[in-house]
PDB file of C-alpha atoms and ligand atoms in Angstrom:
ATOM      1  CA  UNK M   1     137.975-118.210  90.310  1.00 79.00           C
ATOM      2  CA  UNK M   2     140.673-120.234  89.088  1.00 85.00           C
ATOM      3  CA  UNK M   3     141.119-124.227  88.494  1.00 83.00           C
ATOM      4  CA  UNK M   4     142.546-124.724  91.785  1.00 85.00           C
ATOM      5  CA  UNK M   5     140.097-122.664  93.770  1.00 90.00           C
ATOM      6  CA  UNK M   6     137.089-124.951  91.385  1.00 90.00           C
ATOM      7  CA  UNK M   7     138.138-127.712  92.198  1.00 86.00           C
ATOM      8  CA  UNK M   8     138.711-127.267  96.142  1.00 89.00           C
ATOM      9  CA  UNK M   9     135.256-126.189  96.368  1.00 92.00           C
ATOM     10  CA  UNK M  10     133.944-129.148  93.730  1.00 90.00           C
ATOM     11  CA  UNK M  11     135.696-131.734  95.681  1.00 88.00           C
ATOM     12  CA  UNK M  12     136.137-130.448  98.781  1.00 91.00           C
ATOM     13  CA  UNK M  13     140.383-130.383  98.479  1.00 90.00           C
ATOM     14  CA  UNK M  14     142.386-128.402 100.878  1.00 90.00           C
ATOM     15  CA  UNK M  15     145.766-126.742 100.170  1.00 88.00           C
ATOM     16  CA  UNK M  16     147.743-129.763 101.408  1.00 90.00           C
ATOM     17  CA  UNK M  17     146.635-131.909  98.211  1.00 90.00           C
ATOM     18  CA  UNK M  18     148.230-129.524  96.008  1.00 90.00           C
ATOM     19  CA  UNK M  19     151.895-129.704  97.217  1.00 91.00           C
ATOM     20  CA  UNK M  20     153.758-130.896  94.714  1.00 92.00           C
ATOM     21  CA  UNK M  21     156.541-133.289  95.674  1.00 92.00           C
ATOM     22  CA  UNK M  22     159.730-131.797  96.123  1.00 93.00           C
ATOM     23  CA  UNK M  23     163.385-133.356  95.119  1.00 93.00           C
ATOM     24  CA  UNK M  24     164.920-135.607  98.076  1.00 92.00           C
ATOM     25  CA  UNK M  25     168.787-135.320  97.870  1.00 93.00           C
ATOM     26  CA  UNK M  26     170.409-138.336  97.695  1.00 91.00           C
ATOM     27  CA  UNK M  27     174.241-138.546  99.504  1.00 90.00           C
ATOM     28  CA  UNK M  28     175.260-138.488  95.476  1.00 90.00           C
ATOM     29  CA  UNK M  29     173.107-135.964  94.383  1.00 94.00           C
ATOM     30  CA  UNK M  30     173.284-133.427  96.949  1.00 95.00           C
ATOM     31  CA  UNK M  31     175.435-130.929  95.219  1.00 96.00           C
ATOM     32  CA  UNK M  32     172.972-131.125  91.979  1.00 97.00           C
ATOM     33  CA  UNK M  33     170.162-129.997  94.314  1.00 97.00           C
ATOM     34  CA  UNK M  34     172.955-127.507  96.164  1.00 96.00           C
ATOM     35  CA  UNK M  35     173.842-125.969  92.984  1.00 97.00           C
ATOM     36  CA  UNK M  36     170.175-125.677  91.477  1.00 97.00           C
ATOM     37  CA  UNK M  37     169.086-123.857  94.515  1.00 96.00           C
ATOM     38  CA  UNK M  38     172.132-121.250  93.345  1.00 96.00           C
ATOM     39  CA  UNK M  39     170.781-121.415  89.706  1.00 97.00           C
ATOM     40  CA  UNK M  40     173.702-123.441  88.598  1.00 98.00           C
ATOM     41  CA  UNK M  41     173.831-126.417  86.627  1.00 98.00           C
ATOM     42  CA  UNK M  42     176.089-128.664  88.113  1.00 98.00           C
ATOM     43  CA  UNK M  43     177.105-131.969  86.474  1.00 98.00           C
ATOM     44  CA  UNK M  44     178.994-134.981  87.878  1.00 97.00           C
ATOM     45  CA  UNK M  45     181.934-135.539  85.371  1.00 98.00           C
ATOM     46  CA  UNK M  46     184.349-138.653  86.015  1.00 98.00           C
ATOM     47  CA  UNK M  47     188.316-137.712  86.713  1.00 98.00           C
ATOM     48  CA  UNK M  48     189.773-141.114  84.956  1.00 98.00           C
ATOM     49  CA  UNK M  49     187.250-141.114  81.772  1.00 98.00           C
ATOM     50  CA  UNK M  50     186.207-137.315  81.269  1.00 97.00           C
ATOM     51  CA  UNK M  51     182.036-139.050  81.015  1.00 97.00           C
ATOM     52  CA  UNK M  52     179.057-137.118  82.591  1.00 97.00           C
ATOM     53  CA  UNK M  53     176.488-138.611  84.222  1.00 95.00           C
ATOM     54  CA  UNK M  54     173.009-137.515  84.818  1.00 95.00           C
ATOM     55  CA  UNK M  55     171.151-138.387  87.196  1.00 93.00           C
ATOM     56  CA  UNK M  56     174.432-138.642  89.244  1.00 92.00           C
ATOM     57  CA  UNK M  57     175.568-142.067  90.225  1.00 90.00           C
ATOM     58  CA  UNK M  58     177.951-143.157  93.096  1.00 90.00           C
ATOM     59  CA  UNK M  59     180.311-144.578  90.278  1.00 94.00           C
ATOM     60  CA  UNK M  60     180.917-143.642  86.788  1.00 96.00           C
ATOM     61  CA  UNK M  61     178.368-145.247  84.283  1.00 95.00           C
ATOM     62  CA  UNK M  62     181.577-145.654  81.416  1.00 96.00           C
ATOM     63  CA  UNK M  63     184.597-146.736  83.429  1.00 98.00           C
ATOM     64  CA  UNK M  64     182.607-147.428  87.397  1.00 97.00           C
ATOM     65  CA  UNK M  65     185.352-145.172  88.882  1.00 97.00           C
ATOM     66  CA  UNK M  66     183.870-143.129  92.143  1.00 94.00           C
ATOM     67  CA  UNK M  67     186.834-140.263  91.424  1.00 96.00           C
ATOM     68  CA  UNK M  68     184.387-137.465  90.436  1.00 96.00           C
ATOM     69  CA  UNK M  69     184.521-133.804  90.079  1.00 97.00           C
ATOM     70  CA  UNK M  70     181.199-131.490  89.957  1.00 98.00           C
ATOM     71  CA  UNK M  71     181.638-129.139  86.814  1.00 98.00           C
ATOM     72  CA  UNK M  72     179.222-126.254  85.809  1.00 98.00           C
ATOM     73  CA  UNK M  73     177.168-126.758  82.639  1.00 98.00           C
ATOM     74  CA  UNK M  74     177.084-124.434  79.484  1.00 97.00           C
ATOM     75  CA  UNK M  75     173.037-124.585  80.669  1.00 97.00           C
ATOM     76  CA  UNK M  76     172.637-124.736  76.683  1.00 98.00           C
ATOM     77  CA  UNK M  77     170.814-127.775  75.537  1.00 98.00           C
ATOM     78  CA  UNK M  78     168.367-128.920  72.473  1.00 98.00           C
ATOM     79  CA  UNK M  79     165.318-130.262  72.599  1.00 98.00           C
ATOM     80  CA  UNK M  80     164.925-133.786  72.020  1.00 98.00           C
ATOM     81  CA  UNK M  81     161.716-134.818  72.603  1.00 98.00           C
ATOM     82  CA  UNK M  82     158.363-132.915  74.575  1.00 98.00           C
ATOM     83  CA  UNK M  83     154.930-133.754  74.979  1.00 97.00           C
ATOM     84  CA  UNK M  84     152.279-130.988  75.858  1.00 97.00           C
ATOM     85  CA  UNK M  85     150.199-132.328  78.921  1.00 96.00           C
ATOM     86  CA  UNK M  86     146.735-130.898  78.366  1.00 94.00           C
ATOM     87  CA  UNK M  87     144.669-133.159  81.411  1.00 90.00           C
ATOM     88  CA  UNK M  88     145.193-136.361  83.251  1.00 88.00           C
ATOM     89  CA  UNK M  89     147.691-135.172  85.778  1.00 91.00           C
ATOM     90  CA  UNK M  90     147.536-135.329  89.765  1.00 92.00           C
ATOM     91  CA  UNK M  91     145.649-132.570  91.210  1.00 91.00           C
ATOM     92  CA  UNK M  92     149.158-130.535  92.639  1.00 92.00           C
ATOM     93  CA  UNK M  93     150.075-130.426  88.694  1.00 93.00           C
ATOM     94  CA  UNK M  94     146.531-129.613  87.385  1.00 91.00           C
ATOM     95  CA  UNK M  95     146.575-125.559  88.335  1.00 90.00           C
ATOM     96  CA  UNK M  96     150.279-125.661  85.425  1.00 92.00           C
ATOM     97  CA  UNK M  97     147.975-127.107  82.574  1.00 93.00           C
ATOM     98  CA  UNK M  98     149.078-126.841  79.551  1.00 95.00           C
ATOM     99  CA  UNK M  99     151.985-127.388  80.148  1.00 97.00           C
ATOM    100  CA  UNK M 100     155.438-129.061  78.179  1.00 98.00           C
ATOM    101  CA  UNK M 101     157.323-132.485  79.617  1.00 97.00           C
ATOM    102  CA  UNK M 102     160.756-132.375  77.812  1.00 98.00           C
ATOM    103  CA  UNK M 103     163.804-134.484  76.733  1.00 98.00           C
ATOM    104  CA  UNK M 104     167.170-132.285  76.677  1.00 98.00           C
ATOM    105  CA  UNK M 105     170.192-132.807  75.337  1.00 98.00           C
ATOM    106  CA  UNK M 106     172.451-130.852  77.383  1.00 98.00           C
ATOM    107  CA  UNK M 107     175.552-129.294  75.234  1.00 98.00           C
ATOM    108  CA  UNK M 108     177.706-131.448  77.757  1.00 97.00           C
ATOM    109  CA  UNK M 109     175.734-134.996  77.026  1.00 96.00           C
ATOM    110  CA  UNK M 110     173.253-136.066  79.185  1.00 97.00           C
ATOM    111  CA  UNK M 111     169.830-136.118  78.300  1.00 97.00           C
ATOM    112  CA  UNK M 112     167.777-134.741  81.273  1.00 97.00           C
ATOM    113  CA  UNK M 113     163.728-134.262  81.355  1.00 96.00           C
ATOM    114  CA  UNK M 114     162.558-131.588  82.355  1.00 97.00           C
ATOM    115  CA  UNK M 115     160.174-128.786  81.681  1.00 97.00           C
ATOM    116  CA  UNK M 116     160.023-126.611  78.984  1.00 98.00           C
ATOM    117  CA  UNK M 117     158.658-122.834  79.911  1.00 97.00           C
ATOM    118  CA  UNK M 118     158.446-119.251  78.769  1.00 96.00           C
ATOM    119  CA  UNK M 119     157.223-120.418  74.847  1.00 95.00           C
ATOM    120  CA  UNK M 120     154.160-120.559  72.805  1.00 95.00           C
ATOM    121  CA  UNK M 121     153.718-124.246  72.304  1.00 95.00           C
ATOM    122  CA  UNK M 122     152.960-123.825  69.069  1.00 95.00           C
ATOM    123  CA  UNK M 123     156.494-122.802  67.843  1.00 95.00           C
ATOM    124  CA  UNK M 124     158.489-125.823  69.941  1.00 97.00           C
ATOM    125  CA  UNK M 125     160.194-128.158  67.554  1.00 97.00           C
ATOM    126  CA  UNK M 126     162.192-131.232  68.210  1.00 97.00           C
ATOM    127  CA  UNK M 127     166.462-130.109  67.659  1.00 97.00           C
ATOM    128  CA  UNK M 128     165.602-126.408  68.886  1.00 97.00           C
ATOM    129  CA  UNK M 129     167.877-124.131  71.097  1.00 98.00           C
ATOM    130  CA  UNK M 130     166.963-123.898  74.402  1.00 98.00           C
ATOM    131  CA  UNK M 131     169.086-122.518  77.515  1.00 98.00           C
ATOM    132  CA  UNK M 132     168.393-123.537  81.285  1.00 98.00           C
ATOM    133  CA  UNK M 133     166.450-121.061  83.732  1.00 98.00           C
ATOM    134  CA  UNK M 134     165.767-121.944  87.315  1.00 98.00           C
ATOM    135  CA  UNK M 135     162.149-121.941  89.124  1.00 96.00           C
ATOM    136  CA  UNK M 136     162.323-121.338  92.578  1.00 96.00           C
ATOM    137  CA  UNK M 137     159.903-123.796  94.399  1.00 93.00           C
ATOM    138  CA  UNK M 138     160.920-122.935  97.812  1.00 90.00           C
ATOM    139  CA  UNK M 139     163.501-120.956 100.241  1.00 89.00           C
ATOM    140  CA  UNK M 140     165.879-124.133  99.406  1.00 87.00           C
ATOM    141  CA  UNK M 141     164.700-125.182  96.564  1.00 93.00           C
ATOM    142  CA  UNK M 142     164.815-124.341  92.751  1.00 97.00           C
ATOM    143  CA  UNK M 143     164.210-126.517  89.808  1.00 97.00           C
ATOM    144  CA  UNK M 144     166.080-126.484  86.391  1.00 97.00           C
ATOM    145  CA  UNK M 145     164.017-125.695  83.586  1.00 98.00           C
ATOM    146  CA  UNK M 146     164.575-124.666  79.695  1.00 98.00           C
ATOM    147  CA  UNK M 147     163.334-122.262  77.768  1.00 98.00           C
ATOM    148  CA  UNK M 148     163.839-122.221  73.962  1.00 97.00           C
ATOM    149  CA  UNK M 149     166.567-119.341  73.092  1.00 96.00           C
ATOM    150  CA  UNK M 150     165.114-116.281  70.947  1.00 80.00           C
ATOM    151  CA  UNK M 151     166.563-115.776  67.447  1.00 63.00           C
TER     152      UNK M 151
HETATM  153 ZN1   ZN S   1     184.585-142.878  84.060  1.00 53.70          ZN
END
């Protein structure tokens, strides 16, 4: 039996508290979402300063213009930062453990967290390669993850 069927008998859960909470596009982050659920990486780049922002914004972080374009990443990245969650996570999270929280530093500049997947946790190292794959968590909607890139 596995964790999640344990601990629905154990403490009498149902399905429902297991749902993990899903994204909730914003007006400004719609085409994010949009693209994810394509498997693209789309990023909000500003037309009078060139910056990307991520999360997107209604107005450019550098310059606050609101004349935007959506561009599609590299999806190549290194890792910054990642912490291995063992326990201590809400029950809808508990059936993943272990698994990696990351910090990414996309090739294009933002830093995004995220998860990292598909690795031995052993090998991850802070400045690695990593490249973006996308988990489909419904008919709608997928999430970007990273994986680290194989020699
Ligand atoms: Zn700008």
């Amino acid at each position: 039996m596995d964790i999640k069927e344990q601990l629905k008998q154990k403490l009498n859960l149902s399905d429902a508290d297991f749902a993990k909470p899903m994204p909730i596009p914003t007006k400004w982050s719609r085409p994010f979402w949009d693209g994810a659920g394509q498997h693209k990486l789309l990023l909000k780049q500003c037309k009078d300063c060139g910056h990307i922002d991520h999360p997107p914004y209604l107005y450019c972080t550098e310059c606050h213009s609101d004349d935007h374009e959506w561009i599609e990443a590299s999806g190549k990245a290194t890792l910054y930062a990642f912490a291995i969650n063992e326990y201590g996570v809400p029950f809808p999270f508990m059936p993943d453990l272990p698994y990696v929280l990351g910090l990414v530093d996309l090739k294009e500049g933002p830093r995004m967290i995220t998860n990292i997947v598909e690795c031995d946790h052993n090998m991850l190292k802070n400045g690695m390669e990593l490249e973006v794959v996308f988990e489909d968590v419904s008919k709608e909607v997928s999430l970007p993850k990273w994986k680290p890139i194989k020699p």
